[in-house]
Short mmCIF file of C-alpha atoms in Angstrom, two decimals:
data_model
loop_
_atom_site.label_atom_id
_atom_site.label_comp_id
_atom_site.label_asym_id
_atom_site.label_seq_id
_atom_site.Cartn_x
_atom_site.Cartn_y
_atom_site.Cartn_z
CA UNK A 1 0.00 0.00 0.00
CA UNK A 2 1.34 3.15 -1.15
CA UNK A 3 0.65 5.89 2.12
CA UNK A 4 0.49 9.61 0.40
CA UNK A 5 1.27 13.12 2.36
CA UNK A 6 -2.63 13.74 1.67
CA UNK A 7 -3.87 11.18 3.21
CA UNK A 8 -1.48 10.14 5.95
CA UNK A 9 0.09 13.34 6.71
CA UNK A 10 0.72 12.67 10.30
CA UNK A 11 3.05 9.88 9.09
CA UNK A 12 5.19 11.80 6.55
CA UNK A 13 5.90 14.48 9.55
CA UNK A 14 7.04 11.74 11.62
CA UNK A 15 9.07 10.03 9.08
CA UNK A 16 10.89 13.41 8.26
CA UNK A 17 10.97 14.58 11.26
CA UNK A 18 12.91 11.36 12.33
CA UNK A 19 15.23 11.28 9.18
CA UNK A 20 16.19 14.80 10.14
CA UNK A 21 17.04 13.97 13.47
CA UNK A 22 18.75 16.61 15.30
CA UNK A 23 18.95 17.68 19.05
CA UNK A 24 15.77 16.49 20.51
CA UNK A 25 15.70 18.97 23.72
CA UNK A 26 12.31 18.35 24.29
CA UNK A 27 9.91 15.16 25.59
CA UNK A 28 10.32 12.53 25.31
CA UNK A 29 13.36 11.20 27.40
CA UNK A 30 14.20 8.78 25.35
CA UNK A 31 15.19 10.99 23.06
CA UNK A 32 14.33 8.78 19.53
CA UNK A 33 17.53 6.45 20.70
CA UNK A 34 17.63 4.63 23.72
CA UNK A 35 19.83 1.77 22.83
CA UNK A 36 19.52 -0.38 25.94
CA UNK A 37 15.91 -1.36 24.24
CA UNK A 38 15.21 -4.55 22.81
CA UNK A 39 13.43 -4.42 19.19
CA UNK A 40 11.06 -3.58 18.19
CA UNK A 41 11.03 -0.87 20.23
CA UNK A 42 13.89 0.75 19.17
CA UNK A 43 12.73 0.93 16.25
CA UNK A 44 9.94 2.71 16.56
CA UNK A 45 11.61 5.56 19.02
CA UNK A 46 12.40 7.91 16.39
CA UNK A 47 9.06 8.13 15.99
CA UNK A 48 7.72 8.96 19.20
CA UNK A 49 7.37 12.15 19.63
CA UNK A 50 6.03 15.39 21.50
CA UNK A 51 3.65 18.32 20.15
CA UNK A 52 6.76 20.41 18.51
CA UNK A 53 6.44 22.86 15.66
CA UNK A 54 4.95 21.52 13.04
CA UNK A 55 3.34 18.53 14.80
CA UNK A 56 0.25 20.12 15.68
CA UNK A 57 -1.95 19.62 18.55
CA UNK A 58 -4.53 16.92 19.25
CA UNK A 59 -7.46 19.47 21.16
CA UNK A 60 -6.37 22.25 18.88
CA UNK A 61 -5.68 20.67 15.54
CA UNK A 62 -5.26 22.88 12.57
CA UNK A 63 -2.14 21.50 11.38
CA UNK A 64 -1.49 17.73 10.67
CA UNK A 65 -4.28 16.54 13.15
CA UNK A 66 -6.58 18.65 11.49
CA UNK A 67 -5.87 17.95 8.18
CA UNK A 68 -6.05 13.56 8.97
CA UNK A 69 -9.10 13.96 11.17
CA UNK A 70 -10.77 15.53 7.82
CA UNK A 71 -9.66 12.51 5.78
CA UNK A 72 -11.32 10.37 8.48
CA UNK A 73 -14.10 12.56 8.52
CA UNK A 74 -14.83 11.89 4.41
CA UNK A 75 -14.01 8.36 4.78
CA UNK A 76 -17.33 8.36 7.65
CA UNK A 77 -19.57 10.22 5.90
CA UNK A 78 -19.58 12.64 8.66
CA UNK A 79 -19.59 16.58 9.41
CA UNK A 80 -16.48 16.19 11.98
CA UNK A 81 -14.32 13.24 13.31
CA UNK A 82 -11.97 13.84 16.34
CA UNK A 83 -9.00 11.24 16.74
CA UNK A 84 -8.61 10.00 20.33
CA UNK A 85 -5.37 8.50 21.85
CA UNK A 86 -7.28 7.21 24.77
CA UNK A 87 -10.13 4.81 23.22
CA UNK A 88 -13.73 5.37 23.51
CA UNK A 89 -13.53 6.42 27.20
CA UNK A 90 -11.94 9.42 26.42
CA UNK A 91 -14.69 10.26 23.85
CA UNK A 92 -17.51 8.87 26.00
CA UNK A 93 -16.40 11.24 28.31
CA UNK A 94 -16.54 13.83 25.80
CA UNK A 95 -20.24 12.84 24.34
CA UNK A 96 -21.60 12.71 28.13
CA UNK A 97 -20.12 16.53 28.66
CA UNK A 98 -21.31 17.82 25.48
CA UNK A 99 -25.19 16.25 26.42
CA UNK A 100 -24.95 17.81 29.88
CA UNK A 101 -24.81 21.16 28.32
CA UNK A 102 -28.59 20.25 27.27
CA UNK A 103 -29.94 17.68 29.67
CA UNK A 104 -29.30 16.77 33.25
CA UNK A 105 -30.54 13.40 32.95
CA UNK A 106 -29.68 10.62 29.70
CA UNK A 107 -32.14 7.82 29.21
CA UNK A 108 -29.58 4.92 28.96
CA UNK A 109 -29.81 0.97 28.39
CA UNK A 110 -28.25 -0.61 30.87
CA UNK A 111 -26.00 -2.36 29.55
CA UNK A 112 -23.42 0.95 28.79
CA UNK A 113 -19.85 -0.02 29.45
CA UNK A 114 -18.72 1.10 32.82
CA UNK A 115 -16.99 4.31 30.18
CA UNK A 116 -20.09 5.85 30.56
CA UNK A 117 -21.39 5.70 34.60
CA UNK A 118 -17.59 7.06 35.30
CA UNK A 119 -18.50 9.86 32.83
CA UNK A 120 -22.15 10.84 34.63
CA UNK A 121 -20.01 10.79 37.78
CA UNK A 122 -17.51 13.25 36.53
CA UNK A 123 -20.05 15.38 34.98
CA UNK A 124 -23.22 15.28 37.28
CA UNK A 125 -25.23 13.89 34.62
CA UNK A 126 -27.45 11.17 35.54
CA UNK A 127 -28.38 8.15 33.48
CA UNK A 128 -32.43 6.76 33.56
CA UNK A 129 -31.57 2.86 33.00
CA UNK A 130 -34.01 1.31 30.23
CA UNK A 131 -33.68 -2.71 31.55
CA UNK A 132 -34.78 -4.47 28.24
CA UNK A 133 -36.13 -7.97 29.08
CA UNK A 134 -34.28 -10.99 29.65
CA UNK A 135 -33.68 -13.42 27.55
CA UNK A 136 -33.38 -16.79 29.76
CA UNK A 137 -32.11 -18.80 26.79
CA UNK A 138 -29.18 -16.96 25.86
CA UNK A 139 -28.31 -16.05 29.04
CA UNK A 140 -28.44 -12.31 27.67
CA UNK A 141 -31.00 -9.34 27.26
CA UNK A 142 -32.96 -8.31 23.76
CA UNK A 143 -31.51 -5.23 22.32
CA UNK A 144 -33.40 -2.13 23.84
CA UNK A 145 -35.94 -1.36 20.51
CA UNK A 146 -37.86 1.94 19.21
CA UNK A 147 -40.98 1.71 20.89
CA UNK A 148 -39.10 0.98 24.80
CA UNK A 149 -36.87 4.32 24.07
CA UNK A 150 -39.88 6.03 22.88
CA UNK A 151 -41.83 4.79 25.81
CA UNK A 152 -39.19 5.46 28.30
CA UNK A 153 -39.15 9.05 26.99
CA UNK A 154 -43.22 9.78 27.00
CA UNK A 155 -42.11 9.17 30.30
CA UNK A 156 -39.53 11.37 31.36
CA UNK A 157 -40.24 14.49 29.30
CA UNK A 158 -37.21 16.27 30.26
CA UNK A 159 -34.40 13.94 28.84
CA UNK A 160 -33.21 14.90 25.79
CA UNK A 161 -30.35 12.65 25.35
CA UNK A 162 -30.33 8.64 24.68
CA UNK A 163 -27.20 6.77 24.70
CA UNK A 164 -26.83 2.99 23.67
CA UNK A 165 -24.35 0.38 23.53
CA UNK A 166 -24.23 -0.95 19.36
CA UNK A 167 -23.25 -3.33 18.63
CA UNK A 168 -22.77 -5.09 22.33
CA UNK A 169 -19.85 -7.11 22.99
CA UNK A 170 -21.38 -10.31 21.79
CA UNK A 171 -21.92 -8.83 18.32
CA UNK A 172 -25.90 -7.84 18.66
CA UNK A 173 -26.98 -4.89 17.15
CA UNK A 174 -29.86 -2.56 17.51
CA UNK A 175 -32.09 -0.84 15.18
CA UNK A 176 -30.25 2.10 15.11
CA UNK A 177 -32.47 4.31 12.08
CA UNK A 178 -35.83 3.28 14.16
CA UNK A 179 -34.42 3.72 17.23
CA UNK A 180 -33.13 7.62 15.97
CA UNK A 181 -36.44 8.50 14.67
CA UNK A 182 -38.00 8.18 17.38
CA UNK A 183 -35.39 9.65 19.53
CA UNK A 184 -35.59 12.71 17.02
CA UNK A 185 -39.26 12.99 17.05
CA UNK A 186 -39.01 13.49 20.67
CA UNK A 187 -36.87 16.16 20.14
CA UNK A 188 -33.38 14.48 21.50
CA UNK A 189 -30.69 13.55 20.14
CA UNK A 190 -28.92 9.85 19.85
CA UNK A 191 -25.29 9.07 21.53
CA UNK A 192 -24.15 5.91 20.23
CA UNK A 193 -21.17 3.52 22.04
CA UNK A 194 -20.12 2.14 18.52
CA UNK A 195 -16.70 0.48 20.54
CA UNK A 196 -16.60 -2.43 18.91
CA UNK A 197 -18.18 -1.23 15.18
CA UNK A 198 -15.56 1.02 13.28
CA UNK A 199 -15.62 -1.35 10.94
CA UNK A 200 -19.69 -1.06 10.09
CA UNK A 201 -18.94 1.80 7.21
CA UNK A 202 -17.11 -0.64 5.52
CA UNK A 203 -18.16 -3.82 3.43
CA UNK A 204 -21.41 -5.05 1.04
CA UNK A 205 -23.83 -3.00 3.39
CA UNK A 206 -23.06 0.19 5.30
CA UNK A 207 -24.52 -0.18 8.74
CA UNK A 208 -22.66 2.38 10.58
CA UNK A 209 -24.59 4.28 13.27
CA UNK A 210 -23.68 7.53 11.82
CA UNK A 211 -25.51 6.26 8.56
CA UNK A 212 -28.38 5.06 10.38
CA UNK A 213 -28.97 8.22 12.26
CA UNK A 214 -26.75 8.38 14.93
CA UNK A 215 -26.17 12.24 15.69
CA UNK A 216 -22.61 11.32 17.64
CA UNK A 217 -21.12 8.36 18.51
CA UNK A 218 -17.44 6.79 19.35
CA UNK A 219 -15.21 3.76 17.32
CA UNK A 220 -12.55 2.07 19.00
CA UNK A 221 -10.53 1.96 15.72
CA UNK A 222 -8.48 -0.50 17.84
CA UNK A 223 -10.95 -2.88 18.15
CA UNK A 224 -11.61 -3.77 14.30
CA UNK A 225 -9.25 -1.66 12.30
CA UNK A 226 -5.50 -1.86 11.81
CA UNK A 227 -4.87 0.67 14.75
CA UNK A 228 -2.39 0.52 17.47
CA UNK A 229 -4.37 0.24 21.13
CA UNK A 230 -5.66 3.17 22.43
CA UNK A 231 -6.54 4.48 19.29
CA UNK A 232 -10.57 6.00 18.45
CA UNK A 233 -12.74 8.08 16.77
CA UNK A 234 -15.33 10.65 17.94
CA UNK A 235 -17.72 11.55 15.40
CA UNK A 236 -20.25 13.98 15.19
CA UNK A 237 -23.06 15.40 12.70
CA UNK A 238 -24.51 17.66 15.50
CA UNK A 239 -24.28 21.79 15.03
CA UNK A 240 -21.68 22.43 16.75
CA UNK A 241 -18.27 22.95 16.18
CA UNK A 242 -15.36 21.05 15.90
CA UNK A 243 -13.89 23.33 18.82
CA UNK A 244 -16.29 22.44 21.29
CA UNK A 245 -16.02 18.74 21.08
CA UNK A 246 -12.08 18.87 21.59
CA UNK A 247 -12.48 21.07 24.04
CA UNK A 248 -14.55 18.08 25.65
CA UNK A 249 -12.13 15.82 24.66
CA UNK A 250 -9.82 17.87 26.44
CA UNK A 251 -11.28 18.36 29.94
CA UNK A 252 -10.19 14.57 30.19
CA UNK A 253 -7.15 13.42 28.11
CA UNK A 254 -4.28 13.81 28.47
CA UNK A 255 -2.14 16.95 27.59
CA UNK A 256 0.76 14.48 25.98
CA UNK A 257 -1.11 12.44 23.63
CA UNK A 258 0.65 9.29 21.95
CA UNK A 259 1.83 10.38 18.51
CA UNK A 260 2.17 6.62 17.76
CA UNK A 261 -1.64 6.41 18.33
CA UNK A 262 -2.27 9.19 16.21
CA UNK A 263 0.28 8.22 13.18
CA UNK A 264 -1.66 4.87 13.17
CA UNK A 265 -4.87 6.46 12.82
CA UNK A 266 -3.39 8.40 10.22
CA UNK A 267 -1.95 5.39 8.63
CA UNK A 268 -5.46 3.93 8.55
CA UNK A 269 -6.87 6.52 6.53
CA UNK A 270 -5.36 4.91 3.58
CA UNK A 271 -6.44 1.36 4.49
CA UNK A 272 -9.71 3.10 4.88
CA UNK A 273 -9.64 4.70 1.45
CA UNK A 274 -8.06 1.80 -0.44
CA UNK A 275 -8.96 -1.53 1.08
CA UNK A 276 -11.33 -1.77 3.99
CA UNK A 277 -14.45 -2.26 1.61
CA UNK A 278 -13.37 -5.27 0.17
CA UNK A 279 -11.43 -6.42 3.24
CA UNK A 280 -14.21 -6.40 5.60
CA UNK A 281 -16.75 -8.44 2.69
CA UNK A 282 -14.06 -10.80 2.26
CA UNK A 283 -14.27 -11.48 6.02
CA UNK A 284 -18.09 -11.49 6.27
CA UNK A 285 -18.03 -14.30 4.07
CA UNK A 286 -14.89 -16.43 5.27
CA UNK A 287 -16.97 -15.75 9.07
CA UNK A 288 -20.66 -16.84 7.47
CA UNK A 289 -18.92 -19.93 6.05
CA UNK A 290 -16.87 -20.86 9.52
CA UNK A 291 -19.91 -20.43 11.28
CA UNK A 292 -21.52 -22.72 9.00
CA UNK A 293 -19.04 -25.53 9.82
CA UNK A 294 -18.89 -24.54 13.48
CA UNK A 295 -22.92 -25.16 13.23
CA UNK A 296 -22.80 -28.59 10.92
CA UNK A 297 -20.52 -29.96 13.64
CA UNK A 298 -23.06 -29.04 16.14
CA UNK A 299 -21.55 -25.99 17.97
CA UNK A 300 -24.74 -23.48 19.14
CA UNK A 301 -23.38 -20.21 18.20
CA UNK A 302 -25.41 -16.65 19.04
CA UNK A 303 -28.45 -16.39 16.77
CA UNK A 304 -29.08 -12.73 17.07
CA UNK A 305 -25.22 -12.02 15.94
CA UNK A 306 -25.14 -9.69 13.42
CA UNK A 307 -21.73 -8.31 13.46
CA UNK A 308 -18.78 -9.42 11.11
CA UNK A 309 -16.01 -8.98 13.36
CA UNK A 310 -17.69 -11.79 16.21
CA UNK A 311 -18.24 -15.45 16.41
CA UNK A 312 -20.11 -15.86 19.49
CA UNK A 313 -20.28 -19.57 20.91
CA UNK A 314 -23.17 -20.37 23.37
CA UNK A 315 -20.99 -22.87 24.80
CA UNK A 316 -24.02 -23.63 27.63
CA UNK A 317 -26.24 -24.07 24.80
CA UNK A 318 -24.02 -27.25 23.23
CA UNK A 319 -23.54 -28.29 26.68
CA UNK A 320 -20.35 -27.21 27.87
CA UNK A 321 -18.71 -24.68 30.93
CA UNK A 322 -16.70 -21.87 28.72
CA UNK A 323 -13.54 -22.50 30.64
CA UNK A 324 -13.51 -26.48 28.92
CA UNK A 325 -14.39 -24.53 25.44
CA UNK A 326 -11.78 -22.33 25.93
CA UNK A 327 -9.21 -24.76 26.90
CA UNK A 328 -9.44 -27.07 23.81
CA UNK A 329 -9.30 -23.53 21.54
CA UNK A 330 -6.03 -22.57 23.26
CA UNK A 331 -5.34 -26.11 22.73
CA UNK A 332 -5.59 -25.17 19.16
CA UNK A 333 -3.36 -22.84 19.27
CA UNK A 334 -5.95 -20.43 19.36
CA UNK A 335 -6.34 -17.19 21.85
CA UNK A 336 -10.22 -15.61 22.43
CA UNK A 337 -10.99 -12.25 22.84
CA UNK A 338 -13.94 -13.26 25.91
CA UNK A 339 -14.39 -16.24 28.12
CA UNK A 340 -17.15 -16.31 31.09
CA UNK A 341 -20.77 -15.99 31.54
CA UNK A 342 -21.67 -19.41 29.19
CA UNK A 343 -20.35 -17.23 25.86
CA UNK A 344 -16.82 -17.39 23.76
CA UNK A 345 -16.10 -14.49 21.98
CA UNK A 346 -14.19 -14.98 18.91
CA UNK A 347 -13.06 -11.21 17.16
CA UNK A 348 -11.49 -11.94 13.63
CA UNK A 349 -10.55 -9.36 11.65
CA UNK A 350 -9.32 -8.99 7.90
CA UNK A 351 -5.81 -10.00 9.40
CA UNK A 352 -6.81 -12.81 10.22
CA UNK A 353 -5.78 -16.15 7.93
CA UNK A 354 -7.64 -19.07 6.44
CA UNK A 355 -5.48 -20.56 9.03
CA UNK A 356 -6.60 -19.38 11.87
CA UNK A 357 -10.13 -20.24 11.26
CA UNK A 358 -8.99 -24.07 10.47
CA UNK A 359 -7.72 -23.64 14.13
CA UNK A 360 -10.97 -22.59 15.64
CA UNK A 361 -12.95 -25.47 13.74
CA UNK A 362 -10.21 -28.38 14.78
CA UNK A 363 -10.95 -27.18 18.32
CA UNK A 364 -14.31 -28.58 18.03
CA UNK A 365 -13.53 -32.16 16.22
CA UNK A 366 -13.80 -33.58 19.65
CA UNK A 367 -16.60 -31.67 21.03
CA UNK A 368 -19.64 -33.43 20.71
CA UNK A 369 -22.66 -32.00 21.83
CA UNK A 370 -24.54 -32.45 24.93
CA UNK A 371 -27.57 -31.83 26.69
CA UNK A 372 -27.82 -27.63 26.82
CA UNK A 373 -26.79 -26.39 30.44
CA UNK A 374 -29.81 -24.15 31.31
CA UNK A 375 -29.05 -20.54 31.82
CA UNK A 376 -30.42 -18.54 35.40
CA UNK A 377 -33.21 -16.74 35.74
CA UNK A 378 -31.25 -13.42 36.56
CA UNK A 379 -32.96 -10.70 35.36
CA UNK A 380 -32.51 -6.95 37.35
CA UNK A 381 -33.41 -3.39 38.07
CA UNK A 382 -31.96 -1.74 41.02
CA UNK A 383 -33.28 0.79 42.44
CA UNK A 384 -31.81 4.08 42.76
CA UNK A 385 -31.63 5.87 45.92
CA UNK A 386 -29.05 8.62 45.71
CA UNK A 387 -26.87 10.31 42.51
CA UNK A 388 -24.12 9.02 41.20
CA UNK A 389 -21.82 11.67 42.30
CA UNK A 390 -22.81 11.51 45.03
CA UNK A 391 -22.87 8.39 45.94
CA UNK A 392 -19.45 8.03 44.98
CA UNK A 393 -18.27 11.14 46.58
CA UNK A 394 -19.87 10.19 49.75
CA UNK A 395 -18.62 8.80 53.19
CA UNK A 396 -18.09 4.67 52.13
CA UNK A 397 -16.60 1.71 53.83
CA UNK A 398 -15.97 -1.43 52.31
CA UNK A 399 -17.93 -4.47 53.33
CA UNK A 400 -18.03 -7.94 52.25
CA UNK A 401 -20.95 -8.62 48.92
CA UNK A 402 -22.31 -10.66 51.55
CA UNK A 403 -23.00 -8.11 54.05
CA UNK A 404 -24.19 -5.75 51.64
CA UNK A 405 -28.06 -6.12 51.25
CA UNK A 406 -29.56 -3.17 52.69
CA UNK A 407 -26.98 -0.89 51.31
CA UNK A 408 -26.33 1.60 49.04
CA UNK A 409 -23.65 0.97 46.32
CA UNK A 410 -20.58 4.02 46.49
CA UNK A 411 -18.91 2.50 43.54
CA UNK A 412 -20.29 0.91 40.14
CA UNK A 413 -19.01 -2.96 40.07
CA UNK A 414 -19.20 -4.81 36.55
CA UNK A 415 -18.53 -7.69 34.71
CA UNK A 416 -15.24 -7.34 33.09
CA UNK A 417 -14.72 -7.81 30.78
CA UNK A 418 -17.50 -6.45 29.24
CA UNK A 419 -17.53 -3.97 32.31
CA UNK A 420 -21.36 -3.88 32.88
CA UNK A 421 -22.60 -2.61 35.76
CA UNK A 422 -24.10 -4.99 38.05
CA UNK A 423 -24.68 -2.09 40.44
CA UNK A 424 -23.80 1.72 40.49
CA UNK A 425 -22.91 3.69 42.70
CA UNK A 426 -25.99 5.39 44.07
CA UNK A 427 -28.04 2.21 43.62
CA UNK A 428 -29.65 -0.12 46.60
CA UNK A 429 -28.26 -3.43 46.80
CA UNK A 430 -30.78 -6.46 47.50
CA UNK A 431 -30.50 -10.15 46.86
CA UNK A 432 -29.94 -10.75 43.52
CA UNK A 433 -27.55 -7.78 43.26
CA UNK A 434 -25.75 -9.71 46.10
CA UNK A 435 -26.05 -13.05 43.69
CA UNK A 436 -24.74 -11.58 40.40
CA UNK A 437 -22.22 -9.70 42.54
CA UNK A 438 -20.96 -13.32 43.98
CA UNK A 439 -21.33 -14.88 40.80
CA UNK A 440 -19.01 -12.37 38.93
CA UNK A 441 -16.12 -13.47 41.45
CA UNK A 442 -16.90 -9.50 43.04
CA UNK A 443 -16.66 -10.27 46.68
CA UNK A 444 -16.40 -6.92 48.45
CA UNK A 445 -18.28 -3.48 47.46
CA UNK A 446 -17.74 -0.11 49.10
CA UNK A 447 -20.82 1.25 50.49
CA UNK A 448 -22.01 4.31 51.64
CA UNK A 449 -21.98 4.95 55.37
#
């Protein structure tokens, strides 16, 4: 792939910048030679730099930044992308302080990534949970649809803000342009988690939630693209201006952003322009046919899966514990990306060989199936008894999970991974908070006093 200076412009600094060398009497220490490292990092030293002339700067980019955000931005479809060196957090943080300049409360499905309760902490926003049902043979809720967010906000007339998680962690989508109408036609406006879906723009159908209606939403380039970690978009079609949402962005990242992060972002422009269309339908259909196989030998994988980029095994629903699943993979020589709760999660990406899905079917030659292990009944809704912030900012003492029915959470515990809240802070704990707690391995909590 041939990178161009229009394109990847980031890149071409960086590569002169190193070739001319010079005295480097400013950050980092290292100073582009520190020989007592091993490769590869040596190699890439030279190219870690500092914002110096010429390199622009992330929260004020007009130079370099600026110019490789805009190819990002064109590549999206979008008004204005921001790059991020610190993930999604750092622009879930950003997309929670924008919405709290126009609502003090965000109607929010509950299963956000732990990202976003930090975020309503740190801002004073607070989220009203939508708890779609539960689905007892999956082990998993539905996706939240239209008419619950439209429902949720006939009821709470003052919101004007929704977030959701899409796709999830298991590779489950929602309805995203239903879900945005109706959002819209109750005059708020749609902040979309897309984490684990920078890849949606790309391949036969374009099903990214910026298409669909999203009006801003975060990637996790990391995740699905060829991007070092760490490495994310923010992307907006609201009216307002590129300023503002850095200067978001900035009220929570860091001052000396990773210039590594940011050249691979820039060098994925060009995999964006050049490839990631037919990479990304290439992969749907090596996935479709491995899941096909994975299916014909018996294996019960995630009906409701929609998502290229996951294979999701209901290992309870071919009669196996994850961790025995898991162990003949690794046996295989293969590595998932998610092991607990019943579910594999398997994350290919165009990098991935032929090979490596021979791997993951091999694993399963000696796996025949069984009777399905039943899934619990462990549907939720806590109750909320005090804010967030306040909660968390509040006298606390830690107690042991099972001393802590009757109390009130002061921290948010999750399931990590995929970090969703069990309880937040601010929330009453009863029995079957207690239960989940226990059964995530959680076995203290602070509480408030």
């Amino acid at each position: 792939m041939h990178f161009t200076k229009e394109v990847s412009p980031i890149y071409h600094f960086l590569k002169e910048y190193a070739a001319k060398f010079g005295g480097r009497l400013h950050m980092p220490g290292h100073k582009g030679l520190a020989d007592f490292y091993p490769e590869p990092y040596r190699s890439i030293l030279p190219y870690d730099i500092t914002e110096i002339q010429g390199a622009d700067a992330l929260y004020e980019a007009e130079g370099i930044i600026g110019q490789s955000e805009e190819v990002a931005a064109r590549c999206y479809g979008v008004k204005v992308t921001c790059f991020s060196a610190g993930g999604s957090t750092l622009s879930i943080q950003a997309m929670v302080a924008m919405a709290s300049g126009i609502t003090k409360r965000i109607l929010a499905v509950r299963n956000s990534h732990i990202a976003f309760v930090n975020a309503c902490a740190l801002t004073g926003v607070e989220p009203v949970w939508l708890f779609p049902p539960y689905d007892r043979e999956t082990g998993l809720c539905l996706p939240a649809t239209a008419g619950e967010i439209s429902a949720a906000l006939d009821q709470n007339p003052d919101i004007k803000a929704v977030y959701l998680t899409s796709p999830d962690y298991y590779g489950v989508t929602c309805d995203i342009q239903k879900i945005a109408e109706a959002v819209h036609c109750h005059g708020a406006i749609l902040l979309v988690d897309n984490a684990h879906g920078a890849h949606l723009r790309f391949g036969k159908t374009d099903t990214h939630p910026m298409t669909l209606g999203a009006d801003i939403c975060c990637d996790s380039s990391h995740k699905t693209l060829p991007v070092l970690t760490g490495g994310g978009y923010l992307h907006s079609n609201l009216d307002i201006p590129k300023e503002d949402l850095k200067a978001k962005m900035a009220l929570f990242g860091s001052t000396s952003p990773s210039y590594l992060i940011l050249a691979s972002l820039d060098l994925c422009n060009q995999y964006l322009v050049e490839r990631a269309t037919e990479d990304f339908s290439a992969l749907a259909a090596l996935v479709h046919e491995t899941e096909i196989l994975l299916r014909n030998r018996g294996v019960t994988l995630l009906k409701r899966k929609t998502d290229v980029s996951k294979i999701t095994i209901d290992c309870h629903g071919f009669g196996y514990q994850d961790v025995s699943v898991a162990a003949a993979l690794r046996a295989n020589g293969v590595e998932p990306e998610y092991v607990g709760g019943g579910k594999i999660v398997l994350m290919p990406s165009p990098f991935n060989g032929k090979n490596d899905f021979s791997r993951v079917l091999s694993a399963f030659d000696s796996l025949l199936p069984l009777p399905p292990i039943p899934y619990p009944d462990c549907a939720f809704a806590p109750r909320r008894v005090m804010g967030i912030r306040e909660a968390i900012f509040a006298p606390s003492e830690q107690v042991a999970v099972e001393s802590s029915v009757g109390r009130i959470a002061a921290e948010s515990k999750v399931t990590c991974p995929p970090a969703i809240p069990i309880v937040t802070a601010g929330e009453f704990i009863r029995e079957t908070e207690k239960n989940l707690l226990k059964n995530s391995g959680i076995l203290s909590v602070k509480v408030v006093k």
